[in-house]
Short mmCIF file of C-alpha atoms and ligand atoms in Angstrom, two decimals:
data_model
loop_
_atom_site.label_atom_id
_atom_site.label_comp_id
_atom_site.label_asym_id
_atom_site.label_seq_id
_atom_site.Cartn_x
_atom_site.Cartn_y
_atom_site.Cartn_z
CA MET A 23 26.99 37.95 -10.58
CA GLN A 24 28.87 35.01 -12.02
CA LEU A 25 29.62 31.98 -9.94
CA ILE A 26 32.88 30.23 -10.69
CA PHE A 27 33.39 27.03 -8.78
CA GLU A 28 36.79 26.30 -7.36
CA LYS A 29 38.45 23.25 -8.78
CA GLY A 30 38.38 20.31 -6.38
CA ARG A 31 36.69 22.37 -3.69
CA PRO A 32 36.93 20.29 -0.52
CA GLY A 33 33.55 21.35 0.83
CA ARG A 34 32.77 22.46 4.36
CA LYS A 35 35.75 22.26 6.67
CA GLY A 36 35.76 18.97 8.47
CA ALA A 37 33.00 17.54 6.30
CA ASN A 38 34.35 14.54 4.52
CA LEU A 39 32.87 15.28 1.10
CA PRO A 40 34.30 13.62 -1.97
CA LYS A 41 36.34 15.86 -4.29
CA CYS A 42 34.85 16.44 -7.70
CA ASP A 43 36.03 18.15 -10.84
CA VAL A 44 34.16 21.41 -11.23
CA PRO A 45 34.89 23.43 -14.37
CA GLU A 46 36.98 26.56 -14.01
CA LYS A 47 35.21 28.49 -16.74
CA PRO A 48 31.86 30.22 -16.32
CA LEU A 49 28.98 28.02 -17.46
CA GLN A 50 28.17 30.50 -20.26
CA GLU A 51 31.40 29.57 -21.99
CA LEU A 52 30.88 25.86 -21.60
CA ILE A 53 27.29 25.53 -22.76
CA PRO A 54 26.59 26.03 -26.48
CA ALA A 55 24.84 29.34 -27.10
CA ARG A 56 21.71 27.70 -28.53
CA TYR A 57 21.03 26.05 -25.18
CA LEU A 58 21.40 29.24 -23.14
CA ARG A 59 18.43 31.35 -22.10
CA SER A 60 17.99 34.61 -23.92
CA GLU A 61 15.78 36.04 -21.20
CA PRO A 62 15.73 35.63 -17.43
CA ALA A 63 13.71 32.59 -16.28
CA GLY A 64 10.95 34.71 -14.77
CA LEU A 65 11.13 33.03 -11.40
CA PRO A 66 9.21 34.77 -8.63
CA GLU A 67 11.27 37.03 -6.36
CA LEU A 68 10.55 35.74 -2.88
CA SER A 69 12.14 36.04 0.51
CA GLU A 70 12.93 32.95 2.53
CA PRO A 71 10.15 33.58 5.07
CA GLU A 72 7.65 33.89 2.21
CA VAL A 73 8.72 30.55 0.77
CA LEU A 74 8.61 28.95 4.20
CA ARG A 75 5.14 30.35 4.90
CA HIS A 76 3.90 29.22 1.52
CA PHE A 77 4.84 25.59 2.15
CA ILE A 78 3.77 25.59 5.81
CA ASN A 79 0.37 26.97 4.77
CA LEU A 80 0.06 24.35 2.07
CA SER A 81 0.88 21.64 4.58
CA ARG A 82 -1.82 23.01 6.93
CA ASN A 83 -4.38 22.47 4.19
CA ASN A 84 -3.44 18.83 4.06
CA TYR A 85 -4.54 15.94 6.22
CA GLY A 86 -2.34 13.05 7.22
CA ILE A 87 -1.99 10.24 9.70
CA ASP A 88 0.04 12.56 11.97
CA LEU A 89 -2.91 14.95 12.30
CA GLY A 90 -5.63 12.53 13.23
CA PHE A 91 -7.53 9.29 12.84
CA TYR A 92 -7.33 7.80 9.36
CA PRO A 93 -9.63 4.74 9.20
CA LEU A 94 -9.20 4.10 5.47
CA GLY A 95 -10.27 0.46 5.09
CA SER A 96 -7.89 -1.86 3.21
CA CYS A 97 -5.04 0.67 3.47
CA SER A 98 -3.69 -0.02 7.00
CA MET A 99 -3.01 3.66 7.75
CA LYS A 100 -1.08 2.97 10.94
CA HIS A 101 1.42 5.08 12.82
CA ASN A 102 4.84 5.38 11.19
CA PRO A 103 7.45 5.50 13.97
CA ARG A 104 9.86 8.44 13.54
CA VAL A 105 12.86 6.32 14.43
CA HIS A 106 12.45 4.63 11.03
CA GLU A 107 13.02 7.96 9.31
CA LEU A 108 16.24 8.48 11.27
CA ILE A 109 17.44 5.00 10.40
CA ALA A 110 16.52 5.25 6.71
CA ALA A 111 18.38 8.59 6.55
CA MET A 112 21.65 7.12 7.85
CA PRO A 113 24.23 7.67 5.07
CA GLY A 114 25.09 3.96 4.92
CA PHE A 115 21.52 3.38 3.79
CA SER A 116 20.53 6.61 2.08
CA ALA A 117 23.76 7.21 0.14
CA VAL A 118 24.40 3.66 -1.02
CA HIS A 119 24.59 3.62 -4.81
CA PRO A 120 22.90 0.88 -6.83
CA LEU A 121 26.02 0.40 -8.92
CA GLN A 122 28.32 0.22 -5.90
CA PRO A 123 30.35 -3.02 -5.92
CA VAL A 124 28.75 -5.62 -3.65
CA GLU A 125 31.92 -5.72 -1.50
CA LEU A 126 31.17 -2.11 -0.55
CA ALA A 127 27.45 -2.64 0.02
CA GLN A 128 27.59 -5.55 2.45
CA GLY A 129 25.49 -3.78 5.09
CA ALA A 130 22.69 -2.98 2.67
CA LEU A 131 22.74 -6.52 1.31
CA ARG A 132 22.67 -7.94 4.80
CA LEU A 133 19.60 -5.86 5.59
CA MET A 134 17.90 -7.09 2.42
CA PHE A 135 18.82 -10.70 3.11
CA GLU A 136 17.61 -10.58 6.71
CA LEU A 137 14.40 -8.75 5.79
CA GLY A 138 13.78 -11.52 3.27
CA GLU A 139 14.36 -14.15 5.97
CA HIS A 140 11.93 -12.41 8.33
CA LEU A 141 9.28 -12.18 5.62
CA LYS A 142 9.75 -15.86 4.79
CA GLU A 143 9.23 -16.71 8.46
CA ILE A 144 6.20 -14.42 8.81
CA GLY A 145 4.68 -15.79 5.60
CA GLY A 146 5.70 -19.42 6.04
CA MET A 147 7.19 -19.33 2.54
CA ALA A 148 10.26 -20.99 1.00
CA GLY A 149 11.62 -17.99 -0.92
CA VAL A 150 11.17 -14.26 -1.34
CA THR A 151 11.87 -11.39 -3.72
CA LEU A 152 12.06 -7.82 -2.49
CA GLN A 153 11.97 -6.21 -5.92
CA PRO A 154 8.33 -5.27 -6.57
CA ALA A 155 7.67 -1.60 -5.86
CA ALA A 156 4.05 -1.98 -4.70
CA GLY A 157 1.44 -4.57 -3.85
CA ALA A 158 0.11 -4.46 -7.40
CA HIS A 159 3.63 -4.94 -8.77
CA GLY A 160 4.00 -7.93 -6.46
CA GLU A 161 0.77 -9.36 -7.85
CA LEU A 162 2.19 -9.14 -11.35
CA ALA A 163 5.41 -10.81 -10.20
CA GLY A 164 3.43 -13.61 -8.55
CA MET A 165 1.20 -14.18 -11.56
CA MET A 166 4.22 -14.23 -13.87
CA MET A 167 5.84 -16.91 -11.70
CA ILE A 168 2.62 -18.93 -11.74
CA ARG A 169 2.50 -18.64 -15.52
CA ALA A 170 6.15 -19.71 -15.82
CA TYR A 171 5.41 -22.72 -13.59
CA HIS A 172 2.50 -23.94 -15.72
CA ARG A 173 4.27 -23.23 -19.00
CA GLU A 174 7.30 -25.24 -18.02
CA ARG A 175 5.02 -28.20 -17.45
CA GLY A 176 3.60 -27.73 -20.93
CA ASP A 177 0.35 -26.63 -19.37
CA THR A 178 -1.27 -23.70 -21.16
CA ARG A 179 -3.90 -22.57 -18.73
CA THR A 180 -5.85 -19.48 -19.66
CA LYS A 181 -7.88 -18.22 -16.74
CA VAL A 182 -7.47 -16.93 -13.21
CA LEU A 183 -10.31 -16.98 -10.68
CA ILE A 184 -10.94 -13.91 -8.54
CA PRO A 185 -13.68 -13.45 -5.92
CA ASP A 186 -16.17 -10.63 -6.55
CA SER A 187 -15.04 -8.84 -3.37
CA ALA A 188 -11.41 -8.55 -4.57
CA HIS A 189 -9.37 -5.38 -5.01
CA GLY A 190 -9.30 -4.09 -8.60
CA THR A 191 -5.55 -4.64 -8.86
CA ASN A 192 -6.08 -8.44 -8.81
CA PRO A 193 -7.85 -8.77 -12.18
CA ALA A 194 -5.58 -6.07 -13.62
CA SER A 195 -2.44 -8.00 -12.63
CA ALA A 196 -3.80 -11.33 -13.89
CA ALA A 197 -4.68 -9.68 -17.22
CA LEU A 198 -1.21 -8.10 -17.49
CA ALA A 199 0.28 -11.53 -16.97
CA GLY A 200 -1.74 -12.75 -19.95
CA TYR A 201 -4.74 -14.37 -18.28
CA ARG A 202 -8.45 -13.87 -18.65
CA THR A 203 -10.23 -13.53 -15.33
CA GLU A 204 -13.39 -15.10 -14.05
CA GLU A 205 -15.32 -13.89 -11.03
CA VAL A 206 -16.19 -16.20 -8.14
CA LYS A 207 -19.29 -15.26 -6.16
CA SER A 208 -19.39 -14.51 -2.46
CA ASN A 209 -21.91 -16.44 -0.38
CA ALA A 210 -24.42 -15.04 2.13
CA HIS A 211 -21.67 -14.85 4.76
CA GLY A 212 -19.40 -12.71 2.55
CA THR A 213 -16.81 -15.43 1.92
CA VAL A 214 -16.03 -17.52 -1.18
CA ASP A 215 -19.04 -19.50 -2.43
CA LEU A 216 -17.59 -23.03 -2.58
CA ASP A 217 -20.21 -24.35 -5.02
CA ASP A 218 -19.45 -21.51 -7.44
CA LEU A 219 -15.71 -22.11 -6.99
CA LYS A 220 -16.10 -25.83 -7.73
CA LYS A 221 -17.98 -25.01 -10.93
CA LYS A 222 -15.31 -22.61 -12.15
CA ALA A 223 -12.18 -24.44 -10.97
CA THR A 224 -11.61 -26.34 -14.22
CA SER A 225 -8.41 -27.62 -15.79
CA GLU A 226 -8.23 -24.25 -17.60
CA CYS A 227 -7.67 -22.51 -14.27
CA ALA A 228 -4.10 -21.39 -13.50
CA ALA A 229 -4.77 -19.95 -10.05
CA LEU A 230 -7.18 -18.39 -7.59
CA MET A 231 -6.20 -14.96 -6.28
CA LEU A 232 -7.61 -14.73 -2.79
CA THR A 233 -7.41 -11.96 -0.20
CA ASN A 234 -7.43 -13.35 3.34
CA PRO A 235 -8.91 -11.86 5.43
CA ASN A 236 -10.96 -10.67 2.46
CA THR A 237 -11.87 -7.09 1.73
CA LEU A 238 -15.03 -7.43 3.81
CA GLY A 239 -12.76 -7.97 6.81
CA LEU A 240 -13.81 -11.62 7.06
CA PHE A 241 -11.50 -14.58 7.44
CA GLU A 242 -11.88 -17.13 4.62
CA LYS A 243 -12.43 -19.97 7.05
CA ASP A 244 -12.97 -22.53 4.28
CA ILE A 245 -9.38 -22.04 3.16
CA VAL A 246 -8.47 -25.73 3.58
CA GLU A 247 -11.39 -26.78 1.38
CA ILE A 248 -10.56 -24.03 -1.13
CA LYS A 249 -6.99 -25.32 -1.34
CA ARG A 250 -8.26 -28.88 -1.92
CA ILE A 251 -10.57 -27.75 -4.75
CA LEU A 252 -7.66 -26.00 -6.51
CA ASP A 253 -5.24 -28.89 -5.92
CA ASP A 254 -7.72 -31.23 -7.58
CA VAL A 255 -7.39 -29.32 -10.87
CA GLY A 256 -3.68 -28.50 -10.52
CA ALA A 257 -4.29 -24.78 -9.97
CA LEU A 258 -2.18 -22.62 -7.64
CA LEU A 259 -3.28 -20.38 -4.79
CA TYR A 260 -2.24 -16.70 -4.73
CA MET A 261 -2.71 -14.66 -1.56
CA ASP A 262 -3.22 -10.92 -1.76
CA GLY A 263 -1.49 -10.08 1.52
CA ALA A 264 -2.71 -6.50 1.81
CA ASN A 265 -4.69 -7.47 4.91
CA LEU A 266 -1.81 -9.18 6.65
CA ASN A 267 -2.03 -6.67 9.52
CA ALA A 268 -4.71 -8.99 10.92
CA LEU A 269 -2.62 -12.15 10.73
CA VAL A 270 1.08 -11.56 11.50
CA GLY A 271 2.18 -13.90 14.28
CA LEU A 272 -1.20 -15.64 14.36
CA ILE A 273 -1.34 -17.66 11.14
CA ARG A 274 0.96 -17.96 8.11
CA PRO A 275 -0.09 -17.89 4.44
CA GLY A 276 2.26 -20.81 3.69
CA ASP A 277 0.57 -22.93 6.36
CA MET A 278 -2.82 -22.15 4.78
CA GLY A 279 -1.52 -23.63 1.52
CA PHE A 280 -0.78 -20.48 -0.47
CA ASP A 281 1.89 -20.72 -3.18
CA VAL A 282 2.42 -16.98 -3.40
CA VAL A 283 1.81 -14.06 -1.06
CA HIS A 284 2.66 -10.41 -1.57
CA PHE A 285 3.48 -8.22 1.41
CA ASN A 286 2.53 -4.55 1.28
CA LEU A 287 5.45 -3.27 3.36
CA HIS A 288 3.95 0.23 3.39
CA LYS A 289 0.76 -1.13 4.96
CA THR A 290 1.63 -3.95 7.34
CA PHE A 291 5.21 -2.92 8.08
CA THR A 292 4.84 0.88 8.37
CA THR A 293 5.95 3.44 5.83
CA PRO A 294 4.21 6.77 5.27
CA HIS A 295 1.88 6.10 2.35
CA GLY A 296 -1.23 7.44 0.68
CA GLY A 297 -1.46 9.67 -2.35
CA GLY A 298 0.35 7.06 -4.36
CA GLY A 299 3.41 5.83 -2.57
CA PRO A 300 6.21 5.08 -2.24
CA GLY A 301 5.73 1.45 -1.37
CA ALA A 302 7.21 -1.99 -1.64
CA GLY A 303 5.54 -5.29 -2.44
CA PRO A 304 7.91 -8.18 -1.72
CA VAL A 305 6.59 -11.59 -2.74
CA GLY A 306 6.97 -14.86 -0.89
CA VAL A 307 6.75 -18.15 -2.80
CA SER A 308 6.39 -21.83 -1.99
CA GLU A 309 9.00 -24.46 -2.84
CA ARG A 310 7.62 -25.20 -6.31
CA LEU A 311 7.92 -21.58 -7.45
CA LEU A 312 11.49 -21.00 -6.19
CA PRO A 313 13.16 -21.43 -9.61
CA TYR A 314 11.12 -18.59 -11.09
CA LEU A 315 11.99 -15.83 -8.61
CA PRO A 316 13.09 -12.57 -10.25
CA VAL A 317 16.82 -11.90 -10.55
CA PRO A 318 18.95 -10.91 -8.86
CA THR A 319 18.36 -12.70 -5.56
CA VAL A 320 20.30 -11.76 -2.44
CA GLU A 321 22.44 -14.65 -1.19
CA LYS A 322 24.55 -15.29 1.90
CA SER A 323 27.57 -17.56 1.64
CA ALA A 324 29.03 -19.83 4.32
CA ASP A 325 31.70 -17.23 5.20
CA GLY A 326 29.02 -14.65 5.97
CA ARG A 327 29.45 -12.56 2.79
CA TYR A 328 26.46 -11.31 0.85
CA SER A 329 26.12 -11.32 -2.93
CA LEU A 330 23.63 -10.82 -5.75
CA LYS A 331 22.84 -13.89 -7.81
CA HIS A 332 21.94 -13.24 -11.45
CA ASP A 333 22.34 -16.77 -12.71
CA LEU A 334 18.87 -18.27 -12.37
CA PRO A 335 18.04 -19.70 -15.81
CA ARG A 336 14.32 -20.27 -15.12
CA SER A 337 13.75 -16.86 -13.51
CA ILE A 338 10.99 -14.57 -14.78
CA GLY A 339 13.74 -11.95 -15.08
CA ARG A 340 14.21 -8.53 -13.63
CA LEU A 341 11.30 -6.51 -12.25
CA SER A 342 13.06 -3.30 -11.25
CA THR A 343 15.87 -1.28 -12.74
CA PHE A 344 17.88 -2.17 -9.66
CA TYR A 345 16.73 -3.91 -6.47
CA GLY A 346 13.41 -2.35 -5.45
CA ASN A 347 12.54 0.48 -3.06
CA PHE A 348 15.40 0.10 -0.63
CA GLY A 349 14.34 2.92 1.73
CA ILE A 350 11.04 1.14 2.36
CA MET A 351 12.90 -2.08 3.11
CA VAL A 352 14.97 -0.27 5.73
CA ARG A 353 11.82 0.98 7.47
CA ALA A 354 10.16 -2.45 7.37
CA TYR A 355 13.31 -4.09 8.72
CA ALA A 356 13.53 -1.54 11.54
CA TYR A 357 9.88 -2.18 12.37
CA ILE A 358 10.21 -5.97 12.46
CA ARG A 359 13.36 -5.77 14.60
CA THR A 360 11.92 -3.27 17.09
CA MET A 361 8.60 -5.11 17.45
CA GLY A 362 9.99 -8.62 17.66
CA ALA A 363 7.87 -11.75 17.24
CA GLU A 364 5.72 -11.07 20.31
CA GLY A 365 5.23 -7.42 19.39
CA LEU A 366 4.09 -8.26 15.87
CA LYS A 367 1.58 -10.76 17.23
CA ALA A 368 0.24 -8.13 19.64
CA VAL A 369 -0.18 -5.75 16.68
CA SER A 370 -2.46 -8.20 14.89
CA GLU A 371 -4.44 -8.94 18.05
CA ASN A 372 -4.95 -5.26 18.81
CA ALA A 373 -5.89 -4.46 15.21
CA VAL A 374 -8.59 -7.15 15.39
CA ILE A 375 -9.82 -6.04 18.82
CA ASN A 376 -10.02 -2.38 17.76
CA ALA A 377 -12.06 -3.27 14.68
CA ASN A 378 -14.43 -5.51 16.62
CA TYR A 379 -14.89 -2.83 19.28
CA MET A 380 -15.89 -0.24 16.68
CA MET A 381 -18.04 -2.72 14.81
CA ALA A 382 -19.99 -3.51 17.99
CA LYS A 383 -20.46 0.22 18.69
CA LEU A 384 -21.56 1.14 15.16
CA LYS A 385 -23.64 -1.79 13.97
CA ASP A 386 -26.89 -0.45 15.38
CA LEU A 387 -26.25 2.93 13.77
CA LEU A 388 -25.56 1.68 10.24
CA PRO A 389 -26.13 -2.00 9.43
CA LEU A 390 -23.25 -4.37 8.85
CA ALA A 391 -22.91 -5.61 5.29
CA TYR A 392 -22.13 -9.09 6.64
CA GLN A 393 -22.35 -10.32 10.21
CA GLY A 394 -19.09 -10.49 12.18
CA PRO A 395 -16.92 -11.16 14.04
CA CYS A 396 -14.55 -9.25 11.81
CA MET A 397 -10.79 -9.30 11.51
CA HIS A 398 -8.94 -5.94 11.32
CA GLU A 399 -11.68 -4.07 9.42
CA PHE A 400 -15.41 -4.21 8.77
CA VAL A 401 -17.93 -2.95 6.24
CA LEU A 402 -21.15 -1.08 7.00
CA THR A 403 -23.81 -0.14 4.50
CA GLY A 404 -25.43 3.28 4.15
CA LYS A 405 -28.21 1.87 1.96
CA PRO A 406 -31.06 2.06 4.52
CA LEU A 407 -29.91 5.56 5.51
CA LEU A 408 -30.06 6.64 1.87
CA LYS A 409 -33.58 5.26 1.53
CA GLU A 410 -34.73 6.96 4.69
CA THR A 411 -33.05 10.36 4.35
CA GLY A 412 -31.78 10.74 0.76
CA VAL A 413 -28.22 11.17 2.03
CA HIS A 414 -25.57 9.12 0.23
CA THR A 415 -22.59 7.43 1.83
CA ARG A 416 -20.31 9.86 -0.07
CA ASP A 417 -22.06 12.78 1.69
CA VAL A 418 -21.59 11.16 5.10
CA ALA A 419 -17.92 10.62 4.25
CA LYS A 420 -17.43 14.31 3.34
CA ARG A 421 -19.18 15.43 6.53
CA ILE A 422 -16.77 13.33 8.62
CA ILE A 423 -13.99 15.70 7.49
CA ASP A 424 -15.70 18.54 9.42
CA PHE A 425 -15.23 16.52 12.61
CA GLY A 426 -11.46 16.38 12.09
CA PHE A 427 -11.22 12.80 10.85
CA HIS A 428 -10.19 11.30 7.53
CA PRO A 429 -13.20 9.52 5.97
CA PRO A 430 -13.18 5.75 5.80
CA THR A 431 -13.00 3.93 2.46
CA VAL A 432 -16.38 4.18 0.70
CA TYR A 433 -17.98 2.33 -2.23
CA PHE A 434 -15.50 -0.52 -1.83
CA PRO A 435 -15.76 -3.49 -1.88
CA LEU A 436 -18.07 -3.26 -4.87
CA VAL A 437 -20.30 -6.12 -3.66
CA VAL A 438 -21.74 -3.86 -0.93
CA ASP A 439 -24.15 -1.03 -1.80
CA GLU A 440 -23.22 2.33 -0.23
CA ALA A 441 -20.26 0.62 1.46
CA ILE A 442 -18.42 2.22 4.39
CA MET A 443 -15.26 0.30 5.16
CA ILE A 444 -13.54 1.05 8.46
CA GLU A 445 -10.04 -0.07 9.43
CA PRO A 446 -8.99 1.52 12.71
CA THR A 447 -5.53 -0.19 12.98
CA GLU A 448 -3.87 -1.16 16.25
CA THR A 449 -2.20 2.17 16.93
CA GLU A 450 -5.37 4.08 17.90
CA THR A 451 -6.62 4.52 21.46
CA LYS A 452 -10.10 3.74 22.77
CA GLU A 453 -10.68 7.49 23.19
CA THR A 454 -10.01 8.08 19.48
CA LEU A 455 -12.23 5.18 18.43
CA ASP A 456 -15.02 6.49 20.70
CA ALA A 457 -14.68 10.03 19.33
CA PHE A 458 -15.03 8.76 15.76
CA CYS A 459 -18.08 6.63 16.66
CA ASP A 460 -19.66 9.67 18.36
CA ALA A 461 -19.05 11.80 15.27
CA LEU A 462 -20.66 9.19 13.03
CA ALA A 463 -23.67 8.99 15.38
CA GLN A 464 -23.99 12.78 15.24
CA ILE A 465 -23.87 12.73 11.42
CA VAL A 466 -26.54 10.03 11.16
CA LYS A 467 -28.70 12.21 13.44
CA GLU A 468 -28.06 15.20 11.14
CA CYS A 469 -29.09 13.11 8.13
CA ARG A 470 -32.52 12.82 9.72
CA GLU A 471 -32.82 16.37 11.08
CA ASN A 472 -30.96 18.52 8.56
CA PRO A 473 -29.89 16.42 5.54
CA GLU A 474 -28.96 19.51 3.50
CA HIS A 475 -26.17 20.28 5.96
CA VAL A 476 -24.65 16.83 5.38
CA ILE A 477 -25.15 16.91 1.60
CA THR A 478 -23.30 20.24 1.28
CA ALA A 479 -20.38 19.20 3.52
CA PRO A 480 -17.50 19.68 4.06
CA HIS A 481 -17.93 23.15 5.58
CA THR A 482 -14.53 23.60 7.25
CA THR A 483 -12.03 22.87 4.47
CA PRO A 484 -10.19 25.33 2.17
CA VAL A 485 -12.06 23.81 -0.78
CA GLY A 486 -15.69 22.79 -0.45
CA LYS A 487 -17.46 19.90 -2.11
CA LEU A 488 -16.28 19.33 -5.67
CA ASP A 489 -18.55 18.48 -8.56
CA GLU A 490 -16.84 15.23 -9.42
CA THR A 491 -18.79 14.57 -12.62
CA LYS A 492 -18.05 18.04 -13.93
CA ALA A 493 -14.40 17.71 -12.96
CA VAL A 494 -14.14 14.57 -15.08
CA LYS A 495 -16.00 16.05 -18.06
CA GLU A 496 -14.41 19.50 -18.01
CA LEU A 497 -10.97 18.98 -16.65
CA ASN A 498 -9.47 22.35 -15.83
CA ILE A 499 -6.13 22.22 -14.09
CA LYS A 500 -4.66 25.59 -13.30
CA TRP A 501 -2.64 27.26 -10.62
CA ILE A 502 -4.82 29.18 -8.22
CA PRO A 503 -2.65 31.53 -6.11
CA PRO A 504 -3.28 31.32 -2.37
CA ARG A 505 -5.21 34.21 -0.83
CA GLY A 506 -3.31 37.49 -0.73
CA GLU A 507 -0.94 36.55 -3.53
CA GLY A 508 -3.10 36.81 -6.63
C1 PLP B 23 -3.69 -1.91 -1.22
C2 PLP B 23 -4.23 -3.14 -1.80
C3 PLP B 23 -3.70 -3.68 -2.99
C4 PLP B 23 -2.66 -2.98 -3.85
O1 PLP B 23 -1.51 -2.67 -3.18
P1 PLP B 23 -0.62 -1.40 -3.62
O2 PLP B 23 0.56 -1.49 -2.73
O3 PLP B 23 -1.46 -0.20 -3.41
O4 PLP B 23 -0.29 -1.58 -5.07
C5 PLP B 23 -4.19 -4.90 -3.42
N1 PLP B 23 -5.17 -5.53 -2.75
C6 PLP B 23 -5.70 -5.03 -1.61
C7 PLP B 23 -6.77 -5.82 -0.90
C8 PLP B 23 -5.26 -3.81 -1.11
O5 PLP B 23 -5.81 -3.31 0.00
#
């Protein structure tokens, strides 16, 4: 069979599809012979139900936030309201073209402008860029602006300070921006050791990258003193805002003295994430960093029109091919507008209450790495359990899967041995939190009574425990047909 497309075919009746020029000749006559296949492509012959069943069965082997509790610490795996998907799919948003003239993209620009204004308000910052495509990308943007700031003052600073509890992206971003990094120790309470900070905050120091609340789920309550120490040596303060789900509506990074904060829209402001994206990492900046914002910025003129401003001579330049991950911005905007100021504050309060509730229930089962109260997450240690029973935290994590839950983050932050990091988020009920605590209690009991059963878990998944070391050493990626097909 040969398909010949009609010229200027109008599409489905009634559907207002644009006309396009489709060639009249068969494709075989249009494409040079050397580019044509000499043999059929060898695609499998499948019926529609077979294809459907294949993908449905694959999806049933997967686990996601819509199937159950997902307490992955540091990742804010909260509910993603379905209404956001409907809004992001509206043609005005989903079909807007990045090269469309700004006069024809006023709605999209308005959304970007207003999202930026909301983020400025939430962060207490003077300016914002929406371009970075992830938190880590935002970190790079922030560090580049900090570097531009120092350079313009003829100040060639070489190092960036990063606490030992920080996320690995922090030193990576600082290094990409051309800095060497130096670690600042945590004290016995799990927060920044001020004496160590004072020692390392020299005139060589460009900035401190601080996560607040930090990755141990603890609020850096010495933030005012930290800011003073950095001010004394002319260094700037960067906030890794990945844990903002604990703070929105309660306290603002700008008011704490931060010069830069990145927002992980996919965490704090709901977008389906995990497995690598997509995300968005807008960055808020203080007054003194405004001139360095990436171009273009989204501007609103007195007559209410929106435009893109490219003419910012001191800008660090462009960070994305176009304007960032627009679909994520739409979801974040929808979330902020539906929640409102009071709703967003309640989110933070409930996230903190949920975490403290679980922490209180679990701390006698597995010891806390650092004493609470915690913010939106907390860290337990499986070290005593390992000593007593020979069962590692990674085994406990795999066994949790058999109880129908996603495991928490483990072995992070690195400063805690056998770390188990739990972030319940605000969208889970007390019943769910209780069920997870009960499962963990049951597993700890099993570690004592039948450790082998925990060590060989999971027992209920399509694929059992993998030999991770072997997988790294002898990488073997091949297609394994599902049962019945091979
Ligand atoms: C998630 C996270 C990041 C990185 O953000 P991405 O959006 O994944 O690039 C950085 N720091 C902390 C503390 C995080 O939790």
